Amino acid sequence: MSVLDALRVPEELSAREPAEQRGPGRDRDSVRLLVSRGTAVSHHAFRALPGLLRAGDLLIVNTSPTLAAAVDGLIGTERVVVHFSTLGDDGRWAVELREPDERGTTRARASGPGVVTLKGGAALVLEEPLDPAGTRLWWARVPGTDVPALLARYGRPIRYSYTRKDQPPAAYQTVFALPQPGGLGSAEMPSAGRPFTARLVAELVSRGVQFAPVTLHTGVASAEAHEPPYPERFEVPAASARLINAAKAGGGRIIAVGTTGVRAVESAAGPDGVVRPAAGWTDLVVTPERGVRVVDGLLTGLHEPEASHLLMLEAIAGKPALERSYAQAVRGLYLWHEFGDSHLILPNEGCDSMNCSGNVW
């Protein structure tokens, strides 16, 4: 049961389009920032972030680009939409089959072994479920086809029912996204980094805030069941490991931009809290029982009360802080989901005029 099981988020608080379509831009007043330190909550515009951090702090950012991971297909004459999720070591892809809902989005669909004819004519062969206990995700092959090239030509970003319309691929990229070997990327946007712009990054750097890039390619989330994340590809480069360890040793706060950043860096940390270079697969699920070894804070979006990510937030912030901040987010009419507002969780060090300004509730 979620720590926020009793919380209900009104449907009208779903962000239905990107911030730049609601107002001036990604890092302007179009994106709001809820800040929590323990049970103290304050309210800001996202552009106020540089004044909420301090020299020596370090932000962990995910460089994974977002793929155009949704492709139309046919099973016989039945229309389906294939969501490409994760490339396995054996060349197969984990995929989810969904059905069009006539609103431009999709709904869950039962799947089994078979062949899907993808747009452009390629054949996708469903071989076996990713998890023997479930049938949502399947391992599949696309013989003779370069899947990233197919996605680039025929795919579109995955879109869920709370959004108003399809958006161009650029709307799903963060300023931190970098081209990846083999054209790999994330099935769903590492959205915590979306409100950043090059201008805001430059201002943070000028104030002495550091950045440590990591990579974690996110798979397809369970829109209906909110399953825990399954294994995902990640990398923590040696240079980033050194930056994180040095910042921590120097008293800086380590703040992950997104739950993906937490998952990557905590997967690379030993029991001693030292981060070491690492690459491969992580099946880590951060819970209050497991706790965190590296990160002191988290900048993230607002997650649905049923989402498994909330276990990670509880591990970082604590249950009372999480309950209060989410109640205030609903009361303050913050917007949810990947195009919505942001939540900055900082250590409860006491407030001063530098880092606790804003409207405090």
One Martini backbone bead per residue (centre of mass of N, CA, C, O) as a GRO file, in nm:
protein
  361
    1MET     BB    1   0.096   0.036   0.022
    2SER     BB    2   0.072   0.356  -0.005
    3VAL     BB    3   0.147   0.651   0.158
    4LEU     BB    4  -0.095   0.784  -0.054
    5ASP     BB    5  -0.372   0.625  -0.056
    6ALA     BB    6  -0.576   0.874   0.030
    7LEU     BB    7  -0.499   1.023  -0.219
    8ARG     BB    8  -0.655   1.266  -0.445
    9VAL     BB    9  -0.624   1.345  -0.789
   10PRO     BB   10  -0.736   1.559  -0.988
   11GLU     BB   11  -0.778   1.556  -1.324
   12GLU     BB   12  -0.713   1.873  -1.365
   13LEU     BB   13  -0.393   1.815  -1.270
   14SER     BB   14  -0.323   1.742  -1.549
   15ALA     BB   15  -0.078   1.770  -1.780
   16ARG     BB   16  -0.164   1.833  -2.131
   17GLU     BB   17   0.094   2.019  -2.177
   18PRO     BB   18   0.347   2.194  -2.231
   19ALA     BB   19   0.473   2.473  -2.087
   20GLU     BB   20   0.514   2.639  -2.363
   21GLN     BB   21   0.185   2.618  -2.406
   22ARG     BB   22   0.104   2.775  -2.127
   23GLY     BB   23   0.365   2.971  -2.167
   24PRO     BB   24   0.685   3.104  -2.177
   25GLY     BB   25   0.832   2.831  -2.040
   26ARG     BB   26   1.016   2.595  -1.883
   27ASP     BB   27   1.182   2.820  -1.674
   28ARG     BB   28   0.935   2.962  -1.599
   29ASP     BB   29   0.619   3.026  -1.467
   30SER     BB   30   0.504   2.754  -1.592
   31VAL     BB   31   0.689   2.632  -1.364
   32ARG     BB   32   0.662   2.475  -1.065
   33LEU     BB   33   0.799   2.474  -0.712
   34LEU     BB   34   0.821   2.232  -0.475
   35VAL     BB   35   0.940   2.263  -0.136
   36SER     BB   36   1.106   2.021   0.082
   37ARG     BB   37   1.176   2.024   0.450
   38GLY     BB   38   1.046   1.804   0.554
   39THR     BB   39   0.741   1.957   0.660
   40ALA     BB   40   0.840   2.191   0.498
   41VAL     BB   41   0.671   2.421   0.274
   42SER     BB   42   0.738   2.564  -0.051
   43HIS     BB   43   0.686   2.827  -0.309
   44HIS     BB   44   0.775   2.826  -0.663
   45ALA     BB   45   0.965   2.887  -0.925
   46PHE     BB   46   1.185   2.720  -1.118
   47ARG     BB   47   1.379   2.972  -1.164
   48ALA     BB   48   1.464   2.960  -0.840
   49LEU     BB   49   1.676   2.730  -0.804
   50PRO     BB   50   1.956   2.874  -0.761
   51GLY     BB   51   1.854   2.995  -0.472
   52LEU     BB   52   1.823   2.684  -0.342
   53LEU     BB   53   2.111   2.657  -0.390
   54ARG     BB   54   2.469   2.574  -0.358
   55ALA     BB   55   2.780   2.582  -0.332
   56GLY     BB   56   2.869   2.232  -0.396
   57ASP     BB   57   2.650   2.128  -0.526
   58LEU     BB   58   2.498   1.825  -0.682
   59LEU     BB   59   2.383   1.717  -1.003
   60ILE     BB   60   2.205   1.445  -1.121
   61VAL     BB   61   2.205   1.347  -1.468
   62ASN     BB   62   2.018   1.238  -1.748
   63THR     BB   63   2.129   1.145  -2.093
   64SER     BB   64   1.877   1.021  -2.196
   65PRO     BB   65   1.699   0.980  -2.464
   66THR     BB   66   1.397   1.001  -2.642
   67LEU     BB   67   1.199   0.786  -2.792
   68ALA     BB   68   1.007   0.681  -3.073
   69ALA     BB   69   0.830   0.407  -2.930
   70ALA     BB   70   0.570   0.431  -3.115
   71VAL     BB   71   0.404   0.174  -3.317
   72ASP     BB   72   0.227   0.080  -3.571
   73GLY     BB   73  -0.005  -0.206  -3.621
   74LEU     BB   74  -0.070  -0.558  -3.719
   75ILE     BB   75  -0.319  -0.821  -3.650
   76GLY     BB   76  -0.401  -0.864  -3.928
   77THR     BB   77  -0.677  -0.633  -3.890
   78GLU     BB   78  -0.567  -0.543  -3.618
   79ARG     BB   79  -0.509  -0.274  -3.430
   80VAL     BB   80  -0.189  -0.160  -3.306
   81VAL     BB   81   0.046  -0.072  -3.039
   82VAL     BB   82   0.395  -0.039  -3.012
   83HIS     BB   83   0.608  -0.056  -2.724
   84PHE     BB   84   0.930   0.025  -2.697
   85SER     BB   85   1.166  -0.043  -2.437
   86THR     BB   86   1.405  -0.287  -2.438
   87LEU     BB   87   1.734  -0.387  -2.491
   88GLY     BB   88   1.876  -0.680  -2.519
   89ASP     BB   89   2.159  -0.882  -2.528
   90ASP     BB   90   2.013  -1.068  -2.774
   91GLY     BB   91   1.836  -0.839  -2.955
   92ARG     BB   92   1.593  -0.810  -2.803
   93TRP     BB   93   1.267  -0.676  -2.729
   94ALA     BB   94   1.086  -0.502  -2.510
   95VAL     BB   95   0.727  -0.517  -2.525
   96GLU     BB   96   0.412  -0.340  -2.581
   97LEU     BB   97   0.075  -0.409  -2.628
   98ARG     BB   98  -0.173  -0.199  -2.776
   99GLU     BB   99  -0.479  -0.015  -2.808
  100PRO     BB  100  -0.672   0.185  -2.958
  101ASP     BB  101  -0.906   0.460  -2.832
  102GLU     BB  102  -0.988   0.703  -3.040
  103ARG     BB  103  -0.789   0.953  -2.891
  104GLY     BB  104  -0.467   0.892  -2.957
  105THR     BB  105  -0.449   0.657  -2.768
  106THR     BB  106  -0.424   0.397  -2.515
  107ARG     BB  107  -0.477   0.051  -2.417
  108ALA     BB  108  -0.494  -0.225  -2.277
  109ARG     BB  109  -0.357  -0.557  -2.379
  110ALA     BB  110  -0.373  -0.868  -2.461
  111SER     BB  111  -0.109  -1.115  -2.494
  112GLY     BB  112   0.081  -1.315  -2.738
  113PRO     BB  113   0.192  -1.511  -2.945
  114GLY     BB  114   0.331  -1.359  -3.250
  115VAL     BB  115   0.252  -1.131  -3.527
  116VAL     BB  116   0.365  -0.804  -3.626
  117THR     BB  117   0.281  -0.551  -3.850
  118LEU     BB  118   0.462  -0.291  -3.925
  119LYS     BB  119   0.529   0.000  -4.007
  120GLY     BB  120   0.682  -0.067  -4.329
  121GLY     BB  121   0.670  -0.415  -4.287
  122ALA     BB  122   0.774  -0.519  -4.041
  123ALA     BB  123   0.843  -0.802  -3.829
  124LEU     BB  124   0.701  -0.889  -3.515
  125VAL     BB  125   0.818  -1.135  -3.275
  126LEU     BB  126   0.655  -1.303  -3.032
  127GLU     BB  127   0.792  -1.517  -2.772
  128GLU     BB  128   0.806  -1.402  -2.459
  129PRO     BB  129   0.771  -1.329  -2.149
  130LEU     BB  130   0.941  -1.142  -1.928
  131ASP     BB  131   0.727  -1.247  -1.715
  132PRO     BB  132   0.588  -1.542  -1.619
  133ALA     BB  133   0.358  -1.383  -1.438
  134GLY     BB  134   0.321  -1.220  -1.714
  135THR     BB  135   0.182  -1.026  -2.029
  136ARG     BB  136   0.270  -0.730  -2.098
  137LEU     BB  137   0.567  -0.817  -2.153
  138TRP     BB  138   0.776  -0.880  -2.445
  139TRP     BB  139   0.976  -1.077  -2.625
  140ALA     BB  140   1.127  -0.949  -2.935
  141ARG     BB  141   1.157  -0.966  -3.290
  142VAL     BB  142   1.326  -0.789  -3.583
  143PRO     BB  143   1.406  -0.908  -3.857
  144GLY     BB  144   1.632  -0.718  -4.040
  145THR     BB  145   1.611  -0.470  -3.820
  146ASP     BB  146   1.656  -0.135  -3.737
  147VAL     BB  147   1.503  -0.010  -3.477
  148PRO     BB  148   1.594   0.287  -3.440
  149ALA     BB  149   1.531   0.354  -3.738
  150LEU     BB  150   1.233   0.283  -3.727
  151LEU     BB  151   1.158   0.489  -3.509
  152ALA     BB  152   1.257   0.744  -3.660
  153ARG     BB  153   1.045   0.698  -3.901
  154TYR     BB  154   0.759   0.569  -3.741
  155GLY     BB  155   0.765   0.700  -3.477
  156ARG     BB  156   0.643   0.797  -3.146
  157PRO     BB  157   0.570   0.920  -2.870
  158ILE     BB  158   0.460   0.834  -2.583
  159ARG     BB  159   0.104   0.842  -2.501
  160TYR     BB  160  -0.130   0.960  -2.274
  161SER     BB  161  -0.463   1.034  -2.182
  162TYR     BB  162  -0.396   1.322  -2.037
  163THR     BB  163  -0.329   1.420  -2.305
  164ARG     BB  164  -0.429   1.621  -2.578
  165LYS     BB  165  -0.175   1.564  -2.777
  166ASP     BB  166   0.047   1.536  -2.995
  167GLN     BB  167   0.404   1.549  -2.990
  168PRO     BB  168   0.699   1.631  -3.056
  169PRO     BB  169   1.001   1.500  -2.988
  170ALA     BB  170   1.121   1.764  -2.858
  171ALA     BB  171   0.920   1.763  -2.606
  172TYR     BB  172   1.093   1.486  -2.491
  173GLN     BB  173   1.348   1.660  -2.440
  174THR     BB  174   1.636   1.724  -2.281
  175VAL     BB  175   1.922   1.912  -2.221
  176PHE     BB  176   2.088   1.630  -2.144
  177ALA     BB  177   2.069   1.494  -2.404
  178LEU     BB  178   2.238   1.216  -2.569
  179PRO     BB  179   2.386   1.040  -2.781
  180GLN     BB  180   2.374   0.688  -2.837
  181PRO     BB  181   2.472   0.390  -2.866
  182GLY     BB  182   2.273   0.253  -3.118
  183GLY     BB  183   2.024   0.452  -3.054
  184LEU     BB  184   1.961   0.471  -2.772
  185GLY     BB  185   1.701   0.487  -2.502
  186SER     BB  186   1.397   0.611  -2.393
  187ALA     BB  187   1.063   0.538  -2.372
  188GLU     BB  188   1.066   0.751  -2.137
  189MET     BB  189   1.097   1.042  -2.007
  190PRO     BB  190   1.333   1.217  -1.813
  191SER     BB  191   1.135   1.461  -1.675
  192ALA     BB  192   1.293   1.622  -1.452
  193GLY     BB  193   1.477   1.778  -1.683
  194ARG     BB  194   1.279   1.959  -1.855
  195PRO     BB  195   1.293   2.261  -1.719
  196PHE     BB  196   1.559   2.284  -1.832
  197THR     BB  197   1.809   2.510  -1.947
  198ALA     BB  198   2.091   2.645  -2.061
  199ARG     BB  199   2.061   2.901  -1.890
  200LEU     BB  200   2.019   2.762  -1.614
  201VAL     BB  201   2.277   2.599  -1.611
  202ALA     BB  202   2.469   2.841  -1.624
  203GLU     BB  203   2.378   2.967  -1.356
  204LEU     BB  204   2.452   2.731  -1.175
  205VAL     BB  205   2.753   2.722  -1.245
  206SER     BB  206   2.812   3.023  -1.157
  207ARG     BB  207   2.727   2.925  -0.843
  208GLY     BB  208   2.870   2.621  -0.800
  209VAL     BB  209   2.715   2.410  -0.949
  210GLN     BB  210   2.711   2.071  -1.015
  211PHE     BB  211   2.759   1.808  -1.271
  212ALA     BB  212   2.644   1.457  -1.309
  213PRO     BB  213   2.657   1.228  -1.550
  214VAL     BB  214   2.412   0.988  -1.642
  215THR     BB  215   2.269   0.659  -1.735
  216LEU     BB  216   1.912   0.579  -1.798
  217HIS     BB  217   1.702   0.350  -1.953
  218THR     BB  218   1.381   0.373  -1.987
  219GLY     BB  219   1.095   0.212  -1.961
  220VAL     BB  220   0.789   0.092  -1.961
  221ALA     BB  221   0.529   0.181  -1.801
  222SER     BB  222   0.261   0.117  -1.576
  223ALA     BB  223  -0.032   0.275  -1.621
  224GLU     BB  224  -0.225   0.074  -1.447
  225ALA     BB  225  -0.040  -0.104  -1.219
  226HIS     BB  226   0.229  -0.001  -1.097
  227GLU     BB  227   0.493  -0.131  -1.131
  228PRO     BB  228   0.784  -0.215  -1.077
  229PRO     BB  229   1.081  -0.186  -1.184
  230TYR     BB  230   1.281  -0.311  -1.419
  231PRO     BB  231   1.541  -0.382  -1.579
  232GLU     BB  232   1.808  -0.144  -1.653
  233ARG     BB  233   2.008   0.057  -1.825
  234PHE     BB  234   2.342   0.166  -1.713
  235GLU     BB  235   2.563   0.461  -1.628
  236VAL     BB  236   2.870   0.538  -1.440
  237PRO     BB  237   3.110   0.733  -1.475
  238ALA     BB  238   3.414   0.807  -1.354
  239ALA     BB  239   3.386   1.117  -1.343
  240SER     BB  240   3.119   1.114  -1.178
  241ALA     BB  241   3.216   0.958  -0.936
  242ARG     BB  242   3.427   1.168  -0.851
  243LEU     BB  243   3.239   1.410  -0.816
  244ILE     BB  244   3.055   1.291  -0.598
  245ASN     BB  245   3.269   1.222  -0.385
  246ALA     BB  246   3.388   1.509  -0.360
  247ALA     BB  247   3.130   1.659  -0.281
  248LYS     BB  248   3.070   1.496  -0.026
  249ALA     BB  249   3.346   1.551   0.117
  250GLY     BB  250   3.282   1.881   0.093
  251GLY     BB  251   2.956   1.913   0.178
  252GLY     BB  252   2.780   1.850  -0.045
  253ARG     BB  253   2.487   1.813  -0.215
  254ILE     BB  254   2.309   1.529  -0.335
  255ILE     BB  255   2.112   1.574  -0.636
  256ALA     BB  256   1.862   1.427  -0.799
  257VAL     BB  257   1.741   1.414  -1.137
  258GLY     BB  258   1.549   1.190  -1.067
  259THR     BB  259   1.489   0.854  -1.025
  260THR     BB  260   1.707   0.759  -1.227
  261GLY     BB  261   1.950   0.881  -1.077
  262VAL     BB  262   1.918   0.717  -0.824
  263ARG     BB  263   1.934   0.431  -0.945
  264ALA     BB  264   2.215   0.459  -1.066
  265VAL     BB  265   2.394   0.556  -0.819
  266GLU     BB  266   2.300   0.335  -0.616
  267SER     BB  267   2.413   0.099  -0.801
  268ALA     BB  268   2.727   0.226  -0.768
  269ALA     BB  269   2.711   0.177  -0.461
  270GLY     BB  270   2.834   0.104  -0.172
  271PRO     BB  271   2.802   0.050   0.167
  272ASP     BB  272   3.001   0.316   0.200
  273GLY     BB  273   2.895   0.533  -0.036
  274VAL     BB  274   3.076   0.472  -0.272
  275VAL     BB  275   3.136   0.567  -0.597
  276ARG     BB  276   3.145   0.359  -0.887
  277PRO     BB  277   3.206   0.251  -1.170
  278ALA     BB  278   2.922   0.170  -1.392
  279ALA     BB  279   2.772  -0.104  -1.593
  280GLY     BB  280   2.440  -0.211  -1.713
  281TRP     BB  281   2.228  -0.366  -1.486
  282THR     BB  282   1.927  -0.273  -1.300
  283ASP     BB  283   1.712  -0.392  -1.005
  284LEU     BB  284   1.673  -0.154  -0.831
  285VAL     BB  285   1.476  -0.087  -0.531
  286VAL     BB  286   1.381   0.191  -0.361
  287THR     BB  287   1.339   0.186  -0.010
  288PRO     BB  288   1.301   0.243   0.318
  289GLU     BB  289   1.461  -0.013   0.396
  290ARG     BB  290   1.712   0.044   0.217
  291GLY     BB  291   1.765   0.316   0.118
  292VAL     BB  292   2.027   0.563   0.109
  293ARG     BB  293   2.386   0.642   0.025
  294VAL     BB  294   2.405   0.930  -0.146
  295VAL     BB  295   2.155   1.088  -0.151
  296ASP     BB  296   1.994   1.400  -0.025
  297GLY     BB  297   1.821   1.458  -0.289
  298LEU     BB  298   1.523   1.561  -0.496
  299LEU     BB  299   1.428   1.608  -0.841
  300THR     BB  300   1.082   1.604  -0.933
  301GLY     BB  301   0.789   1.498  -0.987
  302LEU     BB  302   0.451   1.409  -0.985
  303HIS     BB  303   0.307   1.128  -0.838
  304GLU     BB  304   0.111   0.887  -0.821
  305PRO     BB  305  -0.016   0.728  -0.546
  306GLU     BB  306   0.049   0.429  -0.688
  307ALA     BB  307   0.338   0.469  -0.726
  308SER     BB  308   0.651   0.318  -0.682
  309HIS     BB  309   0.829   0.581  -0.649
  310LEU     BB  310   0.734   0.657  -0.354
  311LEU     BB  311   0.937   0.483  -0.204
  312MET     BB  312   1.179   0.660  -0.270
  313LEU     BB  313   1.075   0.924  -0.149
  314GLU     BB  314   1.048   0.808   0.139
  315ALA     BB  315   1.352   0.741   0.172
  316ILE     BB  316   1.435   1.050   0.155
  317ALA     BB  317   1.196   1.216   0.323
  318GLY     BB  318   0.966   1.070   0.443
  319LYS     BB  319   0.645   1.025   0.534
  320PRO     BB  320   0.550   1.303   0.649
  321ALA     BB  321   0.666   1.475   0.416
  322LEU     BB  322   0.515   1.343   0.182
  323GLU     BB  323   0.227   1.390   0.276
  324ARG     BB  324   0.243   1.702   0.296
  325SER     BB  325   0.342   1.777   0.009
  326TYR     BB  326   0.100   1.645  -0.146
  327ALA     BB  327  -0.124   1.802  -0.013
  328GLN     BB  328  -0.011   2.081  -0.111
  329ALA     BB  329  -0.022   2.022  -0.414
  330VAL     BB  330  -0.327   2.001  -0.430
  331ARG     BB  331  -0.397   2.271  -0.296
  332GLY     BB  332  -0.195   2.432  -0.514
  333LEU     BB  333  -0.242   2.318  -0.810
  334TYR     BB  334  -0.061   2.115  -0.917
  335LEU     BB  335   0.109   1.950  -1.178
  336TRP     BB  336   0.109   1.650  -1.344
  337HIS     BB  337   0.353   1.485  -1.486
  338GLU     BB  338   0.577   1.537  -1.751
  339PHE     BB  339   0.439   1.848  -1.790
  340GLY     BB  340   0.476   1.944  -1.508
  341ASP     BB  341   0.567   1.990  -1.204
  342SER     BB  342   0.789   2.039  -0.923
  343HIS     BB  343   1.003   1.852  -0.680
  344LEU     BB  344   1.195   1.954  -0.393
  345ILE     BB  345   1.418   1.758  -0.201
  346LEU     BB  346   1.547   1.848   0.111
  347PRO     BB  347   1.724   1.875   0.365
  348ASN     BB  348   1.670   1.910   0.717
  349GLU     BB  349   1.849   2.215   0.815
  350GLY     BB  350   1.696   2.451   0.810
  351CYS     BB  351   1.604   2.783   0.780
  352ASP     BB  352   1.692   3.049   0.559
  353SER     BB  353   1.720   3.322   0.355
  354MET     BB  354   1.843   3.154   0.118
  355ASN     BB  355   1.666   2.845   0.139
  356CYS     BB  356   1.350   2.966   0.251
  357SER     BB  357   1.208   3.099   0.041
  358GLY     BB  358   0.885   3.187   0.018
  359ASN     BB  359   0.584   3.025   0.039
  360VAL     BB  360   0.501   2.911   0.357
  361TRP     BB  361   0.316   2.609   0.500
   0.00000   0.00000   0.00000
